[in-house]
mmCIF file of C-alpha atoms in Angstrom:
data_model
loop_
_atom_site.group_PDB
_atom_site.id
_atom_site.type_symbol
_atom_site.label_atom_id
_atom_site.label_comp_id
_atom_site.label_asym_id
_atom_site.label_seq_id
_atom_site.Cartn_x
_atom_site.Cartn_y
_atom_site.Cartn_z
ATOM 1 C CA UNK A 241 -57.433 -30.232 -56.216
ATOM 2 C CA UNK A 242 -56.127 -33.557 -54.996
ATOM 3 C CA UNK A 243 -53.379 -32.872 -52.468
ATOM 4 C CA UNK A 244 -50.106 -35.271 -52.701
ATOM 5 C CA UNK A 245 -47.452 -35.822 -50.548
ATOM 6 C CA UNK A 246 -44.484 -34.315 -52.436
ATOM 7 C CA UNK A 247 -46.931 -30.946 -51.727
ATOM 8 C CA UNK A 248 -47.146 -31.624 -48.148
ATOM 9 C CA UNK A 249 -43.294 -32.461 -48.207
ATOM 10 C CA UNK A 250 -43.041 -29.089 -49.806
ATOM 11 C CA UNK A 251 -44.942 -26.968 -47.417
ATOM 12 C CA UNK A 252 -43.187 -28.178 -44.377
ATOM 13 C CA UNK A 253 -39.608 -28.173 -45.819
ATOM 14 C CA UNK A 254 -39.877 -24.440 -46.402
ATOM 15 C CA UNK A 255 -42.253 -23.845 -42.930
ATOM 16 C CA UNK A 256 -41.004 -26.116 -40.278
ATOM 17 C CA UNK A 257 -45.082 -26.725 -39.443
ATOM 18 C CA UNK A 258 -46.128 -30.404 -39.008
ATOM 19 C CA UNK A 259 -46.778 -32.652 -41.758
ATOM 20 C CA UNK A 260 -50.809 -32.721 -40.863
ATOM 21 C CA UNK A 261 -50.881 -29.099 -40.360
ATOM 22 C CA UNK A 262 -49.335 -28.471 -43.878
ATOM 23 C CA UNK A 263 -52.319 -31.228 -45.431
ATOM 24 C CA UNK A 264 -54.855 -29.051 -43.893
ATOM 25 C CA UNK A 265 -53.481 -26.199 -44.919
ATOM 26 C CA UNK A 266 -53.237 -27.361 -48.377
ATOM 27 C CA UNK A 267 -56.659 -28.325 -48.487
ATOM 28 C CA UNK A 268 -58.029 -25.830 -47.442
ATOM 29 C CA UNK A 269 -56.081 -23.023 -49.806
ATOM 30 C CA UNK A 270 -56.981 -25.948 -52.765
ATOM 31 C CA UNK A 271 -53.826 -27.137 -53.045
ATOM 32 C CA UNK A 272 -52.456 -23.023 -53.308
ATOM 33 C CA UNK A 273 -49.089 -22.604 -51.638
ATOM 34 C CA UNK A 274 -48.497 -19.205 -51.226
ATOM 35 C CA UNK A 275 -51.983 -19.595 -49.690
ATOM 36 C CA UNK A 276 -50.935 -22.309 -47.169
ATOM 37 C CA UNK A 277 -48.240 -20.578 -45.788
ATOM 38 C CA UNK A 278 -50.341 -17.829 -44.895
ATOM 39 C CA UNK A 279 -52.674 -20.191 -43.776
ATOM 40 C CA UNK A 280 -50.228 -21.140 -41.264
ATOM 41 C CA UNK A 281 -49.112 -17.496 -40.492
ATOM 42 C CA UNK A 282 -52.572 -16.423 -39.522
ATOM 43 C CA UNK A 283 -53.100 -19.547 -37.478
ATOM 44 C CA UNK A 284 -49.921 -19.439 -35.309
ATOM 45 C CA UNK A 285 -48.679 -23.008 -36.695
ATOM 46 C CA UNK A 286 -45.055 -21.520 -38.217
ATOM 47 C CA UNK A 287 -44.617 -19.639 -35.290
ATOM 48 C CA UNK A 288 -45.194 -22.715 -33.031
ATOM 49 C CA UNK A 289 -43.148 -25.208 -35.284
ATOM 50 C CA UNK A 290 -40.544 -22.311 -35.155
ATOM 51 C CA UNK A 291 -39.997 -23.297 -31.206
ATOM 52 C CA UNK A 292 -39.348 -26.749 -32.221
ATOM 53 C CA UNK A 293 -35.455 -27.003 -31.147
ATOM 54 C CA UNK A 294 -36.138 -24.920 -28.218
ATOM 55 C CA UNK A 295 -35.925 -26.856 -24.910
ATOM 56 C CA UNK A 296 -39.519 -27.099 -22.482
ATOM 57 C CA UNK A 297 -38.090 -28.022 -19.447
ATOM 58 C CA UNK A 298 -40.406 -26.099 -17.005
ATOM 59 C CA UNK A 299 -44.095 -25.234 -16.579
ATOM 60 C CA UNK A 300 -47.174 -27.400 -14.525
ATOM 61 C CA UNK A 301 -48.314 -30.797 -13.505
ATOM 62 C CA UNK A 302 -52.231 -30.322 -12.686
ATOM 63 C CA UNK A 303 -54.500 -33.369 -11.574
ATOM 64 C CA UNK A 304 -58.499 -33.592 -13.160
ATOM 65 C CA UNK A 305 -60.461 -35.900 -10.464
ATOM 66 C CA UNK A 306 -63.935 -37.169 -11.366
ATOM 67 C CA UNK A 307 -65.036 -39.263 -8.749
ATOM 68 C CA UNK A 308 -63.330 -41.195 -5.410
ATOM 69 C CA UNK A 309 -62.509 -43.550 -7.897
ATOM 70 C CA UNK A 310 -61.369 -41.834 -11.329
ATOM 71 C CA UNK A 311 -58.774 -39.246 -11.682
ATOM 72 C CA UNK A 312 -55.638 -38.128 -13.917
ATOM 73 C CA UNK A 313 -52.579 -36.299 -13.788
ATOM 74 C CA UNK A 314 -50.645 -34.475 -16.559
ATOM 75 C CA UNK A 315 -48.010 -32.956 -16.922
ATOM 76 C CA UNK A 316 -47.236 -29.891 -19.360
ATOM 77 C CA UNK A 317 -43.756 -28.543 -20.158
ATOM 78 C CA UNK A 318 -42.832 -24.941 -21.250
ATOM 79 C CA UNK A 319 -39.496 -23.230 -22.049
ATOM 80 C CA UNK A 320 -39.591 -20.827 -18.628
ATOM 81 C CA UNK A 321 -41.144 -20.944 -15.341
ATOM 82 C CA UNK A 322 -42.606 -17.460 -16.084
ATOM 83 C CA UNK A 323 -45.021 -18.996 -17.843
ATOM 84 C CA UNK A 324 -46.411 -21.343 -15.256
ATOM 85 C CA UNK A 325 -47.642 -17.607 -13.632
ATOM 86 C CA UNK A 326 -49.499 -17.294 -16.526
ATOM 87 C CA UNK A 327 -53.290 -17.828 -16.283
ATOM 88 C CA UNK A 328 -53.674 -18.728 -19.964
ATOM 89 C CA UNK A 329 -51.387 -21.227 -19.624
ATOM 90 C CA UNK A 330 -52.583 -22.616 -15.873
ATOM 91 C CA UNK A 331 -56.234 -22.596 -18.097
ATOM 92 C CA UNK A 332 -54.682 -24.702 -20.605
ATOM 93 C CA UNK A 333 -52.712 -27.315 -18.165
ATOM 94 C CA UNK A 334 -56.472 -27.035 -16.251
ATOM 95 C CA UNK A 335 -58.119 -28.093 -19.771
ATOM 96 C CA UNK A 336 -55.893 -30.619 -20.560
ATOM 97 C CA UNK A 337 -56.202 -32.824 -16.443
ATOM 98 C CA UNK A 338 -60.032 -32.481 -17.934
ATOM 99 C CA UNK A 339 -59.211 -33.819 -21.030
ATOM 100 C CA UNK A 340 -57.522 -36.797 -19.310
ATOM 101 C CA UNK A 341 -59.747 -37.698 -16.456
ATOM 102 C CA UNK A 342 -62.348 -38.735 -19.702
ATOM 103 C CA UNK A 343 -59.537 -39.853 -21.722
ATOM 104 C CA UNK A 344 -59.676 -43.702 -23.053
ATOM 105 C CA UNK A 345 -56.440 -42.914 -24.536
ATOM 106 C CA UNK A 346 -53.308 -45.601 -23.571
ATOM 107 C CA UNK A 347 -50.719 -43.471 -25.165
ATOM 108 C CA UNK A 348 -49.609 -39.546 -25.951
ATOM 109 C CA UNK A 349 -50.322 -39.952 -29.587
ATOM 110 C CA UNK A 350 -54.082 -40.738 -30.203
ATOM 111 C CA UNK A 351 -54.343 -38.355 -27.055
ATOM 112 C CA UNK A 352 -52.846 -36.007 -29.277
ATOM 113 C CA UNK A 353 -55.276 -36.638 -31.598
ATOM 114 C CA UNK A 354 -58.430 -36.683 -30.049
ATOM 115 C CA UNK A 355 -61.359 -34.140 -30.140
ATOM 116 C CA UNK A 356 -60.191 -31.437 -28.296
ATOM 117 C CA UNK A 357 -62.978 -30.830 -25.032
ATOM 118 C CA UNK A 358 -63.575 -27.339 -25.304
ATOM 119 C CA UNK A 359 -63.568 -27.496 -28.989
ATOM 120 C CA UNK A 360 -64.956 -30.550 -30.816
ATOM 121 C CA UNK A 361 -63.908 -28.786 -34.333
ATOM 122 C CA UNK A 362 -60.014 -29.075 -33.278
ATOM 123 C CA UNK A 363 -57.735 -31.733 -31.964
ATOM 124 C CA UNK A 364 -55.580 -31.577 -28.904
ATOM 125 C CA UNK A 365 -52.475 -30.746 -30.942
ATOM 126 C CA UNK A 366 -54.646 -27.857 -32.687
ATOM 127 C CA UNK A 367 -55.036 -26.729 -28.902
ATOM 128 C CA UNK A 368 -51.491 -27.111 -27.941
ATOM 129 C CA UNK A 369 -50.296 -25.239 -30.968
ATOM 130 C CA UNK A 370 -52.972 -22.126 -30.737
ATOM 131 C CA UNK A 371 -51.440 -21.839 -26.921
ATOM 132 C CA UNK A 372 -48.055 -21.690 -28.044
ATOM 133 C CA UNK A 373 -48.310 -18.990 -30.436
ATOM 134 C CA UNK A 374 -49.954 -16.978 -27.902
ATOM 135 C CA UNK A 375 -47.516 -17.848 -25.361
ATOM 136 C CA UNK A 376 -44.923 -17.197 -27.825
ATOM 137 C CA UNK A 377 -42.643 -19.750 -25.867
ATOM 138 C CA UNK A 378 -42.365 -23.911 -27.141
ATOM 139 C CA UNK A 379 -45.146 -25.531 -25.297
ATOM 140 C CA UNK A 380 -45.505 -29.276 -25.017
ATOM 141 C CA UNK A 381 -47.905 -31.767 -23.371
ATOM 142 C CA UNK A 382 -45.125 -34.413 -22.212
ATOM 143 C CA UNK A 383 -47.098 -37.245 -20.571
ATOM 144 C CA UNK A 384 -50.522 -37.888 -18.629
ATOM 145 C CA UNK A 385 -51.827 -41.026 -16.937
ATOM 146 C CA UNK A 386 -55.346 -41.568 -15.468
ATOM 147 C CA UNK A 387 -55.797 -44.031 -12.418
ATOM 148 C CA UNK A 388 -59.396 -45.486 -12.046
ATOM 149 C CA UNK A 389 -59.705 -47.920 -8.826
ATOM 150 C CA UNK A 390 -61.409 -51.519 -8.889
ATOM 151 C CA UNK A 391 -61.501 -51.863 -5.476
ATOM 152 C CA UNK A 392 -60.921 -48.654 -3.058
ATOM 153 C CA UNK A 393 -60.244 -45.096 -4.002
ATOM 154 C CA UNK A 394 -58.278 -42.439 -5.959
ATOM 155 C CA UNK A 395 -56.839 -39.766 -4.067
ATOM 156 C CA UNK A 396 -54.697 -36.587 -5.254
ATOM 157 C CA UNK A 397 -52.203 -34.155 -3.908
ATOM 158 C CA UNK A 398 -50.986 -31.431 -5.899
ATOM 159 C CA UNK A 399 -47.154 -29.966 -4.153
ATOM 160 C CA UNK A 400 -45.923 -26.390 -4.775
ATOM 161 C CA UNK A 401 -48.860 -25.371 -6.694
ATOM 162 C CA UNK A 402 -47.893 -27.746 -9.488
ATOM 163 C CA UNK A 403 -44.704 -28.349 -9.742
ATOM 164 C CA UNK A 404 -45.581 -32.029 -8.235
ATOM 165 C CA UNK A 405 -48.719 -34.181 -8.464
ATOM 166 C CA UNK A 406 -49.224 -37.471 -6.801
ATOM 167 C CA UNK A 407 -52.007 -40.056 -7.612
ATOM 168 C CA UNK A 408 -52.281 -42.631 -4.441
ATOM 169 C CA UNK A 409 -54.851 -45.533 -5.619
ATOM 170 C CA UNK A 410 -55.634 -47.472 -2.360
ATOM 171 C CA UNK A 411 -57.880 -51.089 -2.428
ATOM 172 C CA UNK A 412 -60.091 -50.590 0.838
ATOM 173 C CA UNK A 413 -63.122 -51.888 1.875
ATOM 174 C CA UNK A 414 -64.192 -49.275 3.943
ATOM 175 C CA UNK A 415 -63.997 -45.371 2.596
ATOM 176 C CA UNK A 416 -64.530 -42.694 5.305
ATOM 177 C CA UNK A 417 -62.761 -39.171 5.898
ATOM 178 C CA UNK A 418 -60.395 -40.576 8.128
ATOM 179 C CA UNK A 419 -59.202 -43.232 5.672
ATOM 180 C CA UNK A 420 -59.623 -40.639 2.542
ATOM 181 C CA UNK A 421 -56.973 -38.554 5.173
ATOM 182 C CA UNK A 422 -54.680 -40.924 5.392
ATOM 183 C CA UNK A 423 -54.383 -41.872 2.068
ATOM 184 C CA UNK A 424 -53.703 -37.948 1.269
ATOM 185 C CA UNK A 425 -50.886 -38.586 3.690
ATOM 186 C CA UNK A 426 -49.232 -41.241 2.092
ATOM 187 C CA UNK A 427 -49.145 -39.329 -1.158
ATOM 188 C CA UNK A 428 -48.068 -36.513 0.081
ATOM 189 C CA UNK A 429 -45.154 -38.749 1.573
ATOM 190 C CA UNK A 430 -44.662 -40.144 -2.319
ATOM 191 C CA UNK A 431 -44.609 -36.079 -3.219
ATOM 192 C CA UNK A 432 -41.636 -35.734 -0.147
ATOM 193 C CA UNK A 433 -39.553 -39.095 -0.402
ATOM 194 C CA UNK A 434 -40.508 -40.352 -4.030
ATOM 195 C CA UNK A 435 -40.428 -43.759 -3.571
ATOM 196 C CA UNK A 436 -39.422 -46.121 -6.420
ATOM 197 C CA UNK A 437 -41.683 -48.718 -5.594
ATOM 198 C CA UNK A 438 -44.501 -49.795 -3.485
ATOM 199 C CA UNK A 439 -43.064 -52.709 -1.512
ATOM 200 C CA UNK A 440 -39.721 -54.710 -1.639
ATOM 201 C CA UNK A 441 -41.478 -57.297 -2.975
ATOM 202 C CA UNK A 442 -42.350 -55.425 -6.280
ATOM 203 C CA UNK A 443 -38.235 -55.208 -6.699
ATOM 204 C CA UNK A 444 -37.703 -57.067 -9.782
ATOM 205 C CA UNK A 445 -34.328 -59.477 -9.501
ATOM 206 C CA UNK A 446 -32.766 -57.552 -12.323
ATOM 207 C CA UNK A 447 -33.084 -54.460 -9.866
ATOM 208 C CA UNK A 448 -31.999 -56.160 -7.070
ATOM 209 C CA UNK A 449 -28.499 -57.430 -8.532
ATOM 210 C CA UNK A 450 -27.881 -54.087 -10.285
ATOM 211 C CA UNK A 451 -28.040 -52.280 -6.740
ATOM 212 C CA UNK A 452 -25.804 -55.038 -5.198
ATOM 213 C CA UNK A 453 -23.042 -54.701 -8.764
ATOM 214 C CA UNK A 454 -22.811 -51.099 -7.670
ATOM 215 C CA UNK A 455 -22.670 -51.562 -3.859
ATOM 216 C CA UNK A 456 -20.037 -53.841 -4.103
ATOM 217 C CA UNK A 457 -18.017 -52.111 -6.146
ATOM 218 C CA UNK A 458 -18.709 -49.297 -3.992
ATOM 219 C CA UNK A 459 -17.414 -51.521 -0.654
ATOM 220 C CA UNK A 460 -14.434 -53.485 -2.349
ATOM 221 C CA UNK A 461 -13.455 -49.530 -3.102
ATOM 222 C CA UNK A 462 -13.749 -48.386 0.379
ATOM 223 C CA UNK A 463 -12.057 -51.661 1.771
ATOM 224 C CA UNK A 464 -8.817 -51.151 -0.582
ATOM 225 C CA UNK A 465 -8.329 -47.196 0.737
ATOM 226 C CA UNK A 466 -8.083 -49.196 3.998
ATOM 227 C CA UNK A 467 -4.468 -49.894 5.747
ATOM 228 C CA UNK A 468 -3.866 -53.502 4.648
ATOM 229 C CA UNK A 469 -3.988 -54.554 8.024
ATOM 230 C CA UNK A 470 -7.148 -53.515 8.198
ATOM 231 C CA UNK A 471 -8.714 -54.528 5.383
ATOM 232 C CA UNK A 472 -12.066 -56.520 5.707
ATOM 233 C CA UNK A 473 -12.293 -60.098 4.382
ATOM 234 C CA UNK A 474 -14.675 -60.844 1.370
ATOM 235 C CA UNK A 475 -17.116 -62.824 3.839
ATOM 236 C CA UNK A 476 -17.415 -60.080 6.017
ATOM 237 C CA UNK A 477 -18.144 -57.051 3.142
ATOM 238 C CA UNK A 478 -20.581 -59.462 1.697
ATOM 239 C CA UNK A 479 -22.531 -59.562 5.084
ATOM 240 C CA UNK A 480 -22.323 -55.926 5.387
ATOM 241 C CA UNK A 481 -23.180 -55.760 1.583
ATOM 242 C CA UNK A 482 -26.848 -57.016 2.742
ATOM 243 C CA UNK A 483 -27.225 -54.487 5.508
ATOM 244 C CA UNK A 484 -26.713 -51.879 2.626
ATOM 245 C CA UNK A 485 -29.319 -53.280 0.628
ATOM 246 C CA UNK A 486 -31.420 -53.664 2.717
ATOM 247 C CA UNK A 487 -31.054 -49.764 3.847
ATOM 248 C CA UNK A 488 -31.582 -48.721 0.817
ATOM 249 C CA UNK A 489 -34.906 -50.594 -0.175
ATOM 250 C CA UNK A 490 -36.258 -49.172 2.914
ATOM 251 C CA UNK A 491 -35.386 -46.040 1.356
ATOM 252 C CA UNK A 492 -37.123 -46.795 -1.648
ATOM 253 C CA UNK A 493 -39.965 -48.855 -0.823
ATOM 254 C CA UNK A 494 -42.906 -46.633 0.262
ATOM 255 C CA UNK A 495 -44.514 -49.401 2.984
ATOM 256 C CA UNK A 496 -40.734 -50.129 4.458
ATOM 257 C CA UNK A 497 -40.417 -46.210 4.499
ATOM 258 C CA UNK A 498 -40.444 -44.374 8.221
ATOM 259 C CA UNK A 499 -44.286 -42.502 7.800
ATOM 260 C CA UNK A 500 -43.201 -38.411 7.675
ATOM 261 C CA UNK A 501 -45.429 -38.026 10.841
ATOM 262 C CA UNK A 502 -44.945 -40.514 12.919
ATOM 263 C CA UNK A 503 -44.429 -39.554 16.103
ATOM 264 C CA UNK A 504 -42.302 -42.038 17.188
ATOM 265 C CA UNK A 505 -39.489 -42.063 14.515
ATOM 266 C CA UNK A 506 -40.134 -45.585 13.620
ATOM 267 C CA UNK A 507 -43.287 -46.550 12.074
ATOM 268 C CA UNK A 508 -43.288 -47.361 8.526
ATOM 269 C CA UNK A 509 -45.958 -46.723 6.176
ATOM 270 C CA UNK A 510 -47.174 -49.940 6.082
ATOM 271 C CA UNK A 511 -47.786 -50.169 10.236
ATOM 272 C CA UNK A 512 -49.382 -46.433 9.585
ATOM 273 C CA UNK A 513 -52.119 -47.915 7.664
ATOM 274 C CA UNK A 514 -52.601 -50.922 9.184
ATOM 275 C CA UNK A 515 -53.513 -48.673 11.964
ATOM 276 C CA UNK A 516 -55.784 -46.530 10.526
ATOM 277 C CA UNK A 517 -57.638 -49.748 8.788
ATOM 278 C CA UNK A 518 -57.712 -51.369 12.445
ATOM 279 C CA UNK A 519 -59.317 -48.442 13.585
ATOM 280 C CA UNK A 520 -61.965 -48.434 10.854
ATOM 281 C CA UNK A 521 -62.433 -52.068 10.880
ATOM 282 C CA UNK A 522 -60.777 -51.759 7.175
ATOM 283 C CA UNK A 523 -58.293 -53.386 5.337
ATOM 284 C CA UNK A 524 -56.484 -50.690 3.617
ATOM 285 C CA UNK A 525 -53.855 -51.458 0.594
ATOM 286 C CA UNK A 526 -51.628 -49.038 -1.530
ATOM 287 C CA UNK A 527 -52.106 -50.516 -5.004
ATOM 288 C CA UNK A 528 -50.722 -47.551 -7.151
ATOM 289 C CA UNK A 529 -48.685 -44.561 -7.100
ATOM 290 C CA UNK A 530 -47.762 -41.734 -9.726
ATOM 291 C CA UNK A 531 -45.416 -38.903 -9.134
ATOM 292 C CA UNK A 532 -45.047 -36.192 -11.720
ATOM 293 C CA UNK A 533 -42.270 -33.601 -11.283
ATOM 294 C CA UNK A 534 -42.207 -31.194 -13.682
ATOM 295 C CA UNK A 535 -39.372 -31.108 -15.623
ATOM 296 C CA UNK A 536 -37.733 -34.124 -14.150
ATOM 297 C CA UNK A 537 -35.149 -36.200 -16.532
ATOM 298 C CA UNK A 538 -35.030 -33.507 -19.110
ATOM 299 C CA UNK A 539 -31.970 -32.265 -19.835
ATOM 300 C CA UNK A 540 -31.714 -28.579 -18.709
ATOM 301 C CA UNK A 541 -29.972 -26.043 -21.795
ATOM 302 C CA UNK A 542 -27.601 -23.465 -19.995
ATOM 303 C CA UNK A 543 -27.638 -20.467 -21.293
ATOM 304 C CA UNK A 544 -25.853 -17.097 -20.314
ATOM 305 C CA UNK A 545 -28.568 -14.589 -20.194
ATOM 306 C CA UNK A 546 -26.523 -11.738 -21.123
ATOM 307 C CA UNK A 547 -24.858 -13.665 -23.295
ATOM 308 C CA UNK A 548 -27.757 -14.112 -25.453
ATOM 309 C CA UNK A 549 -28.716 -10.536 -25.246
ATOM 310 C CA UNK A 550 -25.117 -9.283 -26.679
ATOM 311 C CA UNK A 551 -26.000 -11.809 -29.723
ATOM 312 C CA UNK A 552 -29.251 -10.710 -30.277
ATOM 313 C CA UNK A 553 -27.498 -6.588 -30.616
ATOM 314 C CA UNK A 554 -25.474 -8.116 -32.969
ATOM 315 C CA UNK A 555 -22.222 -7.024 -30.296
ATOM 316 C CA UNK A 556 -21.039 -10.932 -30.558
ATOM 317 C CA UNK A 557 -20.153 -12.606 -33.792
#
């Protein structure tokens, strides 16, 4: 029976499952509907699309590494950090770095949609929604990037058993322990400080005056709460407007950055490196970083706990 789209339309209007879920449920019930929606009963589907609404806010980053030079880090969200004790769900995070690391995939959808690899006969999304109904919390794989070098090396560190990955990429000529070390230092400095960008001069100008907007406003402020005899000229709140800036890209620069472990107090990343590579006869270059934080920029729902259990005895309208 050829399946058409107002039957599709049908089947997800009165299921909540996706619209490719409801085609192959279709098909494979010939086009019965009653059928389908059992279909998607017995395969978890309605009670994953159910979750939909729900917020996924916690859960795992995990890293897959192939080689010095390949490796990829996702990151995958659920509803509570209960779950990230799970060891299902740790399996599936696990599964899905692997899925990554051999991943010619550029963005989230035709990753969704590729051969699942510990099933060939099922899709990633057929993996992500079989975990969910057994999870019985809203699961979602919310990003993954994989980071293969030219020129140098790949190296990971994985914070707080997953709640932060780093990818470092470094161009280096030379690639020893030592080197390998210090890299692993630099991204564990990324997990600590989370630098914006590499060096100052990856700031883009756009960046640069939106800082200084927001400074200023921020010094003209503080110079008006000042006595008027004692207010600062616009010359001089300029000049101290560029010591701000300039502060604050050292903040956020990861080579202008103090190194964590410097013993001194005072040497940046940048002079940490170039003393390792002098000392390996090595030229050594941070080229990329990625930080993953699980759950960061999603919106957190509050919820009253007990709150939600009165509703659910029915002891609040």
């Amino acid at each position: 029976m050829a399946i058409t789209a107002a039957m599709v339309k049908e089947l997800r209007e009165s299921t909540g499952a996706g619209m490719m879920e409801c085609k192959k449920a279709l098909t494979e019930t010939n086009g019965d509907m009653d059928a389908a929606v059992e279909y998607l009963r017995k395969n978890g589907i309605m009670k994953a699309e159910k979750k939909a609404s729900r917020i996924a806010a916690e859960g795992l980053t995990r890293i897959a590494v192939k080689d010095d030079k390949t490796a990829a880090v996702v990151e995958v969200n659920s509803e509570t950090d209960f779950v990230a004790q799970n060891e299902k769900f740790q399996a599936f995070v696990e599964a899905v770095a692997k899925q990554a690391v051999e991943s010619d995939s550029k963005d989230l959808d035709s990753f969704m949609a590729e051969k699942w690899i510990e099933d060939g006969s099922k899709t990633v999304n057929d993996a992500l929604v079989e975990i969910t109904a057994v999870i019985s919390e809203k699961l979602s794989i919310r990003r993954f990037e994989k980071v293969v070098a030219e020129n140098g090396i790949v190296v990971p560190y994985v914070h707080g058993g997953g709640r932060i990955s780093v990818l470092v990429e470094a161009d280096t000529d030379v690639v020893n322990d030592e080197i390998k070390d210090a890299v692993k230092n630099v991204a564990m400095q990324v997990a600590a400080l989370n630098p914006k960008f590499i060096s100052s001069e990856d700031i883009s100008e756009d960046y640069r005056n939106h800082e200084k907007e927001i400074l200023l406003a921020q010094a003209m402020k503080e110079n008006e709460e000042l006595p008027e005899g004692k207010r600062k000229p616009q010359e001089i709140i300029e000049k101290m407007l560029i010591g701000r800036l300039n502060k604050e890209f050292k903040e956020i620069c990861l080579n202008e950055q103090v190194y964590v472990k410097a013993e001194d107090g005072k040497q940046t990343v940048a002079q940490y490196l170039a003393q390792v590579g002098k000392n390996n006869g090595a030229n050594i270059k941070i080229k990329k970083i990625v930080r993953f934080e699980t759950g960061e920029g999603i919106e957190k729902k509050n919820e009253n706990f007990a709150e939600e259990v009165a509703k659910q005895a029915g002891t609040l309208k």
